[in-house]
Tab-separated table of C-alpha atoms in Angstrom:
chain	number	residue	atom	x	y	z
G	7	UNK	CA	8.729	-42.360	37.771
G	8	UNK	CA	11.900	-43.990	39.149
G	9	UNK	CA	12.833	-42.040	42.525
G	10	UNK	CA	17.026	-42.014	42.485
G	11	UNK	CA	19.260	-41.096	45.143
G	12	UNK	CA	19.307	-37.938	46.959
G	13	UNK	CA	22.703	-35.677	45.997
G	14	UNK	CA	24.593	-32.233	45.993
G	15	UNK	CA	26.579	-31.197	43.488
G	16	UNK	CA	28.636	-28.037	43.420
G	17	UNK	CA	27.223	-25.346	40.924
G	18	UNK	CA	30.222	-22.565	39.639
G	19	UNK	CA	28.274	-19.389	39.803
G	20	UNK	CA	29.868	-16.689	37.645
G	21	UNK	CA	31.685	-14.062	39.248
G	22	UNK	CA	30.557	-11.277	37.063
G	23	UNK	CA	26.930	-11.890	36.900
G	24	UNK	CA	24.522	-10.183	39.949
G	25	UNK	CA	23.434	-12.413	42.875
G	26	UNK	CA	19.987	-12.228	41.705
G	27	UNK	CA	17.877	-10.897	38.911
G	28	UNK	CA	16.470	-7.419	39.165
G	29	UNK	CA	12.993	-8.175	39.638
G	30	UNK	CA	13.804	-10.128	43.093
G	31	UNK	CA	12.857	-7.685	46.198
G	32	UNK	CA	16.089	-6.173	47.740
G	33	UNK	CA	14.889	-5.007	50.465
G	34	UNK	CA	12.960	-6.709	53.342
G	35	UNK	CA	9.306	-6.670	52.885
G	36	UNK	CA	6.407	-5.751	54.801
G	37	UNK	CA	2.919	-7.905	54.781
G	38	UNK	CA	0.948	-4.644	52.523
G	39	UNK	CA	3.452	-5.818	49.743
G	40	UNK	CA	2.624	-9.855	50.058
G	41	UNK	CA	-0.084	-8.827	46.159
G	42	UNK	CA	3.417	-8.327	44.850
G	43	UNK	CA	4.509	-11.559	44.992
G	44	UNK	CA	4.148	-14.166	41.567
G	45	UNK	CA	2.337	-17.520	41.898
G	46	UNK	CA	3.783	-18.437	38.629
G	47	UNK	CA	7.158	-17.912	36.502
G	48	UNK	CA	7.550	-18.338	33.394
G	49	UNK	CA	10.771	-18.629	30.918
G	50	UNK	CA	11.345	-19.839	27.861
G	51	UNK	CA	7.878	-21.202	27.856
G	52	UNK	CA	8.499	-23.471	31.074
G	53	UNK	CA	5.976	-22.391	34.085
G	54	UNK	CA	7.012	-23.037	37.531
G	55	UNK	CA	3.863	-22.664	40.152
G	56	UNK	CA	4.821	-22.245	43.796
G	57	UNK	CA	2.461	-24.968	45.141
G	58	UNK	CA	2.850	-23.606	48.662
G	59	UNK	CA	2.624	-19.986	48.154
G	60	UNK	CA	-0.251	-18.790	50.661
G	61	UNK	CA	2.375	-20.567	53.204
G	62	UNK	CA	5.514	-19.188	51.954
G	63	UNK	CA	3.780	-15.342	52.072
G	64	UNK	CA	2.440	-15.632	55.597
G	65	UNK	CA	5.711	-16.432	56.879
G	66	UNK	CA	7.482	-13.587	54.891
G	67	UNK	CA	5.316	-11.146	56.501
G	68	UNK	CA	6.946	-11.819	59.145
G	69	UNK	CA	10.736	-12.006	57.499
G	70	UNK	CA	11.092	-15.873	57.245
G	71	UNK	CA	13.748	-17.814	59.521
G	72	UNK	CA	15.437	-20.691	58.858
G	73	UNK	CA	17.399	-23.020	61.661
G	74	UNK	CA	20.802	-23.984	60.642
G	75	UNK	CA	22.393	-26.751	62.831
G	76	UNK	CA	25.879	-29.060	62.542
G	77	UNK	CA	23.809	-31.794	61.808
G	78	UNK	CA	21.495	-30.357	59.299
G	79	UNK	CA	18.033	-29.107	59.783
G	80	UNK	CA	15.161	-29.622	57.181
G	81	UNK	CA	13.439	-26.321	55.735
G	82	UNK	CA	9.985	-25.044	56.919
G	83	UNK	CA	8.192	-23.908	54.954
G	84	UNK	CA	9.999	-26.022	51.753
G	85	UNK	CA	10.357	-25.387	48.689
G	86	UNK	CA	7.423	-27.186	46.364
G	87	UNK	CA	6.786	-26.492	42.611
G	88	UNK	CA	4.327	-27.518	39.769
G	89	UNK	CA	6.040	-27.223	36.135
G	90	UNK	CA	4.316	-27.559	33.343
G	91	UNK	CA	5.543	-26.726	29.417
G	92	UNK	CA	8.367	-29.324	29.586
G	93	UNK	CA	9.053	-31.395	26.492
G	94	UNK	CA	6.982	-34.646	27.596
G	95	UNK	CA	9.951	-37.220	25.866
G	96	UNK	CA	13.079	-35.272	27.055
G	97	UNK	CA	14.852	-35.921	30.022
G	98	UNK	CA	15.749	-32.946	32.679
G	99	UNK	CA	18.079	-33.133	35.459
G	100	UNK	CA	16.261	-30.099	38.611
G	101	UNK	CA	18.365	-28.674	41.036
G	102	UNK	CA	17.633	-26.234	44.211
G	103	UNK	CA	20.314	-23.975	45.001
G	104	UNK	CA	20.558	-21.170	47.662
G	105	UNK	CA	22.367	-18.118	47.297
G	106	UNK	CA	22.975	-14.977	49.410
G	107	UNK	CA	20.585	-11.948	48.845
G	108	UNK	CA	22.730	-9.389	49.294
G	109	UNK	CA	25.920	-8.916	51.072
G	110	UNK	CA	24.981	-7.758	54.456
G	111	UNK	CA	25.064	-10.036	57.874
G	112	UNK	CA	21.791	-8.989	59.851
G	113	UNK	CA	21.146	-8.755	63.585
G	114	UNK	CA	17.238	-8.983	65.004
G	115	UNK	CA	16.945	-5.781	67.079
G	116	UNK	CA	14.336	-3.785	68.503
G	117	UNK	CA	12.030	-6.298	67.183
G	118	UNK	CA	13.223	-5.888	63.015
G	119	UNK	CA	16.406	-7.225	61.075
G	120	UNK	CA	19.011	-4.534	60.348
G	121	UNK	CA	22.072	-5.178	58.643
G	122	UNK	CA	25.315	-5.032	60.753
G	123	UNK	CA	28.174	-5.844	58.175
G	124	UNK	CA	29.829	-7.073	55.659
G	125	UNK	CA	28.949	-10.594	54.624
G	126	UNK	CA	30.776	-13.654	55.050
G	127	UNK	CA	32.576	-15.177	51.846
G	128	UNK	CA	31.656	-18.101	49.556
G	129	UNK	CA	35.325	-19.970	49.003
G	130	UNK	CA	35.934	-19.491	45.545
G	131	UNK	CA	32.069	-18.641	44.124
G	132	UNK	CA	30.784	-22.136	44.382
G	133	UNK	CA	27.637	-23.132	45.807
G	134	UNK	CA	25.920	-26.955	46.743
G	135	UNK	CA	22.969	-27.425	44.730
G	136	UNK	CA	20.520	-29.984	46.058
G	137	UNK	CA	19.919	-32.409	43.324
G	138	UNK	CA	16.438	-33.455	42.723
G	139	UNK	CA	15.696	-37.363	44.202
G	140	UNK	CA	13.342	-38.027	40.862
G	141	UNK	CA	15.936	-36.151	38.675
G	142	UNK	CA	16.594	-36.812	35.712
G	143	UNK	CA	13.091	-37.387	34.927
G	144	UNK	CA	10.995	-37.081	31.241
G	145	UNK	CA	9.157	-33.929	31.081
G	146	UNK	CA	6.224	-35.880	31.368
G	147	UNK	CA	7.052	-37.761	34.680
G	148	UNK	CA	8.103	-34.316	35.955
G	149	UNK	CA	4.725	-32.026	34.978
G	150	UNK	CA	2.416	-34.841	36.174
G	151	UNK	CA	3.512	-34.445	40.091
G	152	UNK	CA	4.657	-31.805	42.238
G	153	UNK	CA	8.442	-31.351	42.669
G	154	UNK	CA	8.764	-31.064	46.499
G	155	UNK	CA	12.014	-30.352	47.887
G	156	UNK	CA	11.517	-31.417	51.620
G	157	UNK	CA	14.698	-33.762	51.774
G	158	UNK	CA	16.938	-30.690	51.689
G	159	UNK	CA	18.643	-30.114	54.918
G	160	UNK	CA	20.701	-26.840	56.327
G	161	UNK	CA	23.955	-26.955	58.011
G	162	UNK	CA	26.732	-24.134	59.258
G	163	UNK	CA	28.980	-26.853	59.197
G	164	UNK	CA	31.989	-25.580	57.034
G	165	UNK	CA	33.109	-28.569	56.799
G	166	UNK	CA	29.775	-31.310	56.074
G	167	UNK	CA	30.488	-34.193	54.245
G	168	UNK	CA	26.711	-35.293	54.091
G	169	UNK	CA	25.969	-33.052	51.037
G	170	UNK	CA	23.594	-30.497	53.106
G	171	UNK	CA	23.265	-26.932	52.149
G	172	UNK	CA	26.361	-24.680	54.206
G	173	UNK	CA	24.894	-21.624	55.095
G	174	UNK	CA	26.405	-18.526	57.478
G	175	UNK	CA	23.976	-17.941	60.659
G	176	UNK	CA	21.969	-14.317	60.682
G	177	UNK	CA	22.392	-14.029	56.428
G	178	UNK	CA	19.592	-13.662	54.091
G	179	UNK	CA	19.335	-15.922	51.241
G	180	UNK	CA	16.601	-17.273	48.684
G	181	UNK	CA	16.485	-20.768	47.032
G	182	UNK	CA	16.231	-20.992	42.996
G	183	UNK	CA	14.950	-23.638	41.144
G	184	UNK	CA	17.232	-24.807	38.185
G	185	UNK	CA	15.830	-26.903	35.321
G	186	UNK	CA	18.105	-28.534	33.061
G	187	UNK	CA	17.537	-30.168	29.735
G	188	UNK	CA	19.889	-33.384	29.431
G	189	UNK	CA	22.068	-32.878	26.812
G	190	UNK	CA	23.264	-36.288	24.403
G	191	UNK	CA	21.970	-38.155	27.249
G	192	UNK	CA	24.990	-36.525	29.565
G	193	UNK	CA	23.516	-36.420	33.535
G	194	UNK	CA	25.562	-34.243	35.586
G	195	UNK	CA	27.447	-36.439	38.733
G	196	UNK	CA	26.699	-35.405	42.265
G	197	UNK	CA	30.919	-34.903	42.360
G	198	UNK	CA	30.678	-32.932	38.941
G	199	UNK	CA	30.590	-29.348	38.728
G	200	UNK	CA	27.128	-28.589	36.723
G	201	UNK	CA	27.626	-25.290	35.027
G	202	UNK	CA	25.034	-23.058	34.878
G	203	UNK	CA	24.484	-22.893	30.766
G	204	UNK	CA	22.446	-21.040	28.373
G	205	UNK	CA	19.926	-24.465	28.478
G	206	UNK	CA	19.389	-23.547	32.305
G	207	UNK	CA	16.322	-22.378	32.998
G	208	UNK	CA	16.403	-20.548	36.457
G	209	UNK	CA	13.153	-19.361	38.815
G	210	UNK	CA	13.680	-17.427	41.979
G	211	UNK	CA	10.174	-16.649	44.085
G	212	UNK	CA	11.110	-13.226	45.969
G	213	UNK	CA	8.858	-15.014	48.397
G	214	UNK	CA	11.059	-17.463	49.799
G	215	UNK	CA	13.782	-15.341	50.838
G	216	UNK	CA	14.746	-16.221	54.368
G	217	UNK	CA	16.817	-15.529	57.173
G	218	UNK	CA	19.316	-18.545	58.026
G	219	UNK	CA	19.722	-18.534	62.392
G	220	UNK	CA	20.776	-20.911	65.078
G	221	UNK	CA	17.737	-19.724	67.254
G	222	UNK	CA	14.157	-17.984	66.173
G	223	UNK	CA	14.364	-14.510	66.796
G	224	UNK	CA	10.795	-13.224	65.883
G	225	UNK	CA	8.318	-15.191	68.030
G	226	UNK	CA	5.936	-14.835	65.265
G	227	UNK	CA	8.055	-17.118	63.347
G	228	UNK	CA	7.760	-19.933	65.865
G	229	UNK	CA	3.955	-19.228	66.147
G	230	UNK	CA	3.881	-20.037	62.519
G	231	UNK	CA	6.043	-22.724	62.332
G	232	UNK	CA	3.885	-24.979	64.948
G	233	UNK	CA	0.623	-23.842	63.592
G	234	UNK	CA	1.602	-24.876	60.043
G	235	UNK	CA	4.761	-27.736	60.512
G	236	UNK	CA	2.923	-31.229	60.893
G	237	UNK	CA	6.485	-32.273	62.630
G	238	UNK	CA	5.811	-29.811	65.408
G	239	UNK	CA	3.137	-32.050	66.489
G	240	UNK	CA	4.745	-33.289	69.737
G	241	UNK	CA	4.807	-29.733	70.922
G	242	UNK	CA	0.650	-29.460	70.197
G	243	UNK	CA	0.356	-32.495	73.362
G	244	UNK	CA	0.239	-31.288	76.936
G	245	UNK	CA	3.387	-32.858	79.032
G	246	UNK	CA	4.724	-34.273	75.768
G	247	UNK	CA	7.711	-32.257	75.979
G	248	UNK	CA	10.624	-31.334	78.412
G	249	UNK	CA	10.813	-27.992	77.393
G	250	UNK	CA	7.239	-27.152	78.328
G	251	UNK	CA	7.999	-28.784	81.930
G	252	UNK	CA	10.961	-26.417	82.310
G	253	UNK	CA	8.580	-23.850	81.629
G	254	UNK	CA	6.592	-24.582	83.958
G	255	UNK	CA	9.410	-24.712	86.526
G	256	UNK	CA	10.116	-21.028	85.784
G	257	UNK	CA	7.029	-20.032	86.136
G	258	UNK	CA	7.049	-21.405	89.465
G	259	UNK	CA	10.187	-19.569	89.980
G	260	UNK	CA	8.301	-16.225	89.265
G	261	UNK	CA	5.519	-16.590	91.453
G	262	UNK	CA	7.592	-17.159	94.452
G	263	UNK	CA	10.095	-14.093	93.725
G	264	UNK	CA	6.611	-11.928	93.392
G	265	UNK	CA	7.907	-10.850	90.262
G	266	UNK	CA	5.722	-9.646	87.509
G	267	UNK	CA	4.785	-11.795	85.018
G	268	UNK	CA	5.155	-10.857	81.349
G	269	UNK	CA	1.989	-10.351	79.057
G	270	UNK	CA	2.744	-12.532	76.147
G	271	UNK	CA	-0.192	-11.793	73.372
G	272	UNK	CA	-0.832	-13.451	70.535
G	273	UNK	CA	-0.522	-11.889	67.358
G	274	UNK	CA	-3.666	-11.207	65.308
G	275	UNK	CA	-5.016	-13.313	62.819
G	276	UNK	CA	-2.302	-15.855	63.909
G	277	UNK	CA	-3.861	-18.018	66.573
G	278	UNK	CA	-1.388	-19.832	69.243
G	279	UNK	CA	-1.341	-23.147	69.452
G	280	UNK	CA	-0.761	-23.829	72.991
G	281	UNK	CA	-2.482	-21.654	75.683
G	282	UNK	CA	-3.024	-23.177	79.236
G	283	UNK	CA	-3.419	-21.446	82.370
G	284	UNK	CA	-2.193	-22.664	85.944
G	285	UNK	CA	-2.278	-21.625	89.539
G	286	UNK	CA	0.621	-21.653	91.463
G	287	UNK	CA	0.906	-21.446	95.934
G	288	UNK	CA	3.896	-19.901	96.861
G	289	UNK	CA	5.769	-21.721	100.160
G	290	UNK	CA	6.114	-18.030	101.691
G	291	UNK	CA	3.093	-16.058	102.391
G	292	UNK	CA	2.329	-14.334	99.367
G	293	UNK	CA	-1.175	-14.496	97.842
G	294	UNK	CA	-2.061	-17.238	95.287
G	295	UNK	CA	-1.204	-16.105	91.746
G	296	UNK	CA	-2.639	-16.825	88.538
G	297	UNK	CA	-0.251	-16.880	85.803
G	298	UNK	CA	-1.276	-17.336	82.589
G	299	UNK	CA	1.247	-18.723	80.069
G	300	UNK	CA	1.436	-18.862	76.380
G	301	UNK	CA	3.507	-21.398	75.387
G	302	UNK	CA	5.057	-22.129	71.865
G	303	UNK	CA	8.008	-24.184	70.955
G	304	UNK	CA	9.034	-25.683	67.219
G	305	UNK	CA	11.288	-28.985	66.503
């Protein structure tokens, strides 16, 4: 398999047609639902497998967040698929697109997400699609690896020009997975718009539905994204990381104010990553205090 460059191209979504299918969850899920979920769609007698699904449904018990930045900011968990049932000698062109949910802009209070308006609008119904870096492929190139999707990167730039996904902070949106047959031996350009035809064949896991945010707002979320992100690895290394020293220094801060200190516990069945305790003298003459401090941070 010859790996190609790694492009966007705009996909025209029509206007009439739903955001999403009817069997994709509308509403925000809970972990009892997480039996719900399929491993495996199937469509026209193409199966897609989400490789990483015991991943993707531990961090949508928890409503999954995604960081957006200017510069672009890879996904965790990403999107990673199996396919089998492809025609071994034709060629296929795989996109990943990712469209709004519904049309609601969310706040994080009182420890949930609740909508609190209207959406922001898409100029003129298009969306990026992320194109594929071993697309077009044969069929049989394509079902004997897993199609991994890591390179993808999210921006709320308006105005990128490195072909990252634009998404609008504190929306909920959900990737889909677009396989296309190559027609007469015509590949779709990265500045062409690919229109979404009856040879499309479209999955959408109701499992990978996120939240797209500047900052984590559930700490759960950041527990999960250290314990399972290899990239968070700096943050696993004590006095690795400046953040964690200006932790420290507030800590500091607390046990000379004789303030209480907050009790951060860990969430069950989700184990913390980082848990140190240190002892602090205060210049003044208040007792010794032992603070214990949980401390999690992502990349």
């Amino acid at each position: 398999m010859q790996a190609c460059g790694t492009t966007t191209s705009l996909v025209k979504l029509p206007q009439s047609s739903p955001l999403l299918p009817s069997f994709v969850f509308t509403k925000l899920q809970s972990s009892n639902t997480e039996g719900d979920f399929p491993t495996v769609l199937t469509h026209k007698g193409v199966s897609v497998t989400l490789e990483n699904n015991s991943v993707w449904k531990q961090f949508h018990s928890c409503t999954t967040e995604m960081i957006l930045t200017k510069q672009g900011r890879r996904m965790f968990p990403y999107c990673r698929y199996r396919l089998s049932g492809l025609e071994p000698t034709r060629m296929y062109s795989l996109f990943l697109s990712i469209v709004p949910v519904d049309q609601y802009k969310y706040r994080w209070s009182n420890s949930k997400w609740e909508p609190s308006g209207v959406a922001e609008h898409y100029n003129q119904g298009l969306f990026r699609a992320f194109s594929h870096h071993y697309s077009p492929s044969q069929g049989s190139a394509l079902m004997t690896s897993l199609v991994s999707f890591y390179k993808l990167k999210l921006t709320n730039n308006m105005n990128d020009q490195e072909g990252h996904i634009i998404l609008h902070s504190m929306h909920r949106y959900i990737p889909r997975l677009h396989v296309i047959p190559v027609v007469d031996g015509e590949i779709s350009l990265p500045d062409k718009l690919a229109f979404m035809g009856p040879e499309c064949l479209t999955f959408i896991f109701p499992q990978t539905e996120f939240m797209a945010v500047t900052t984590y707002q559930n700490f759960r979320i950041t527990q999960l994204k250290i314990n399972h992100n290899p990239f968070a690895k700096g943050f696993r290394e004590e006095g690795s990381c400046s953040r964690l020293n200006r932790i420290i220094t507030e800590v500091r801060h607390v046990a000379k104010a004789g303030d209480p200190i907050p009790d951060v516990k860990s969430e069950p069945n989700i184990p913390l990553v980082y848990r140190k305790r240190w002892s602090f003298t205060s210049e003044t003459s208040l007792p010794v205090k032992q603070i214990s401090l949980e401390v999690c941070f992502i990349y």
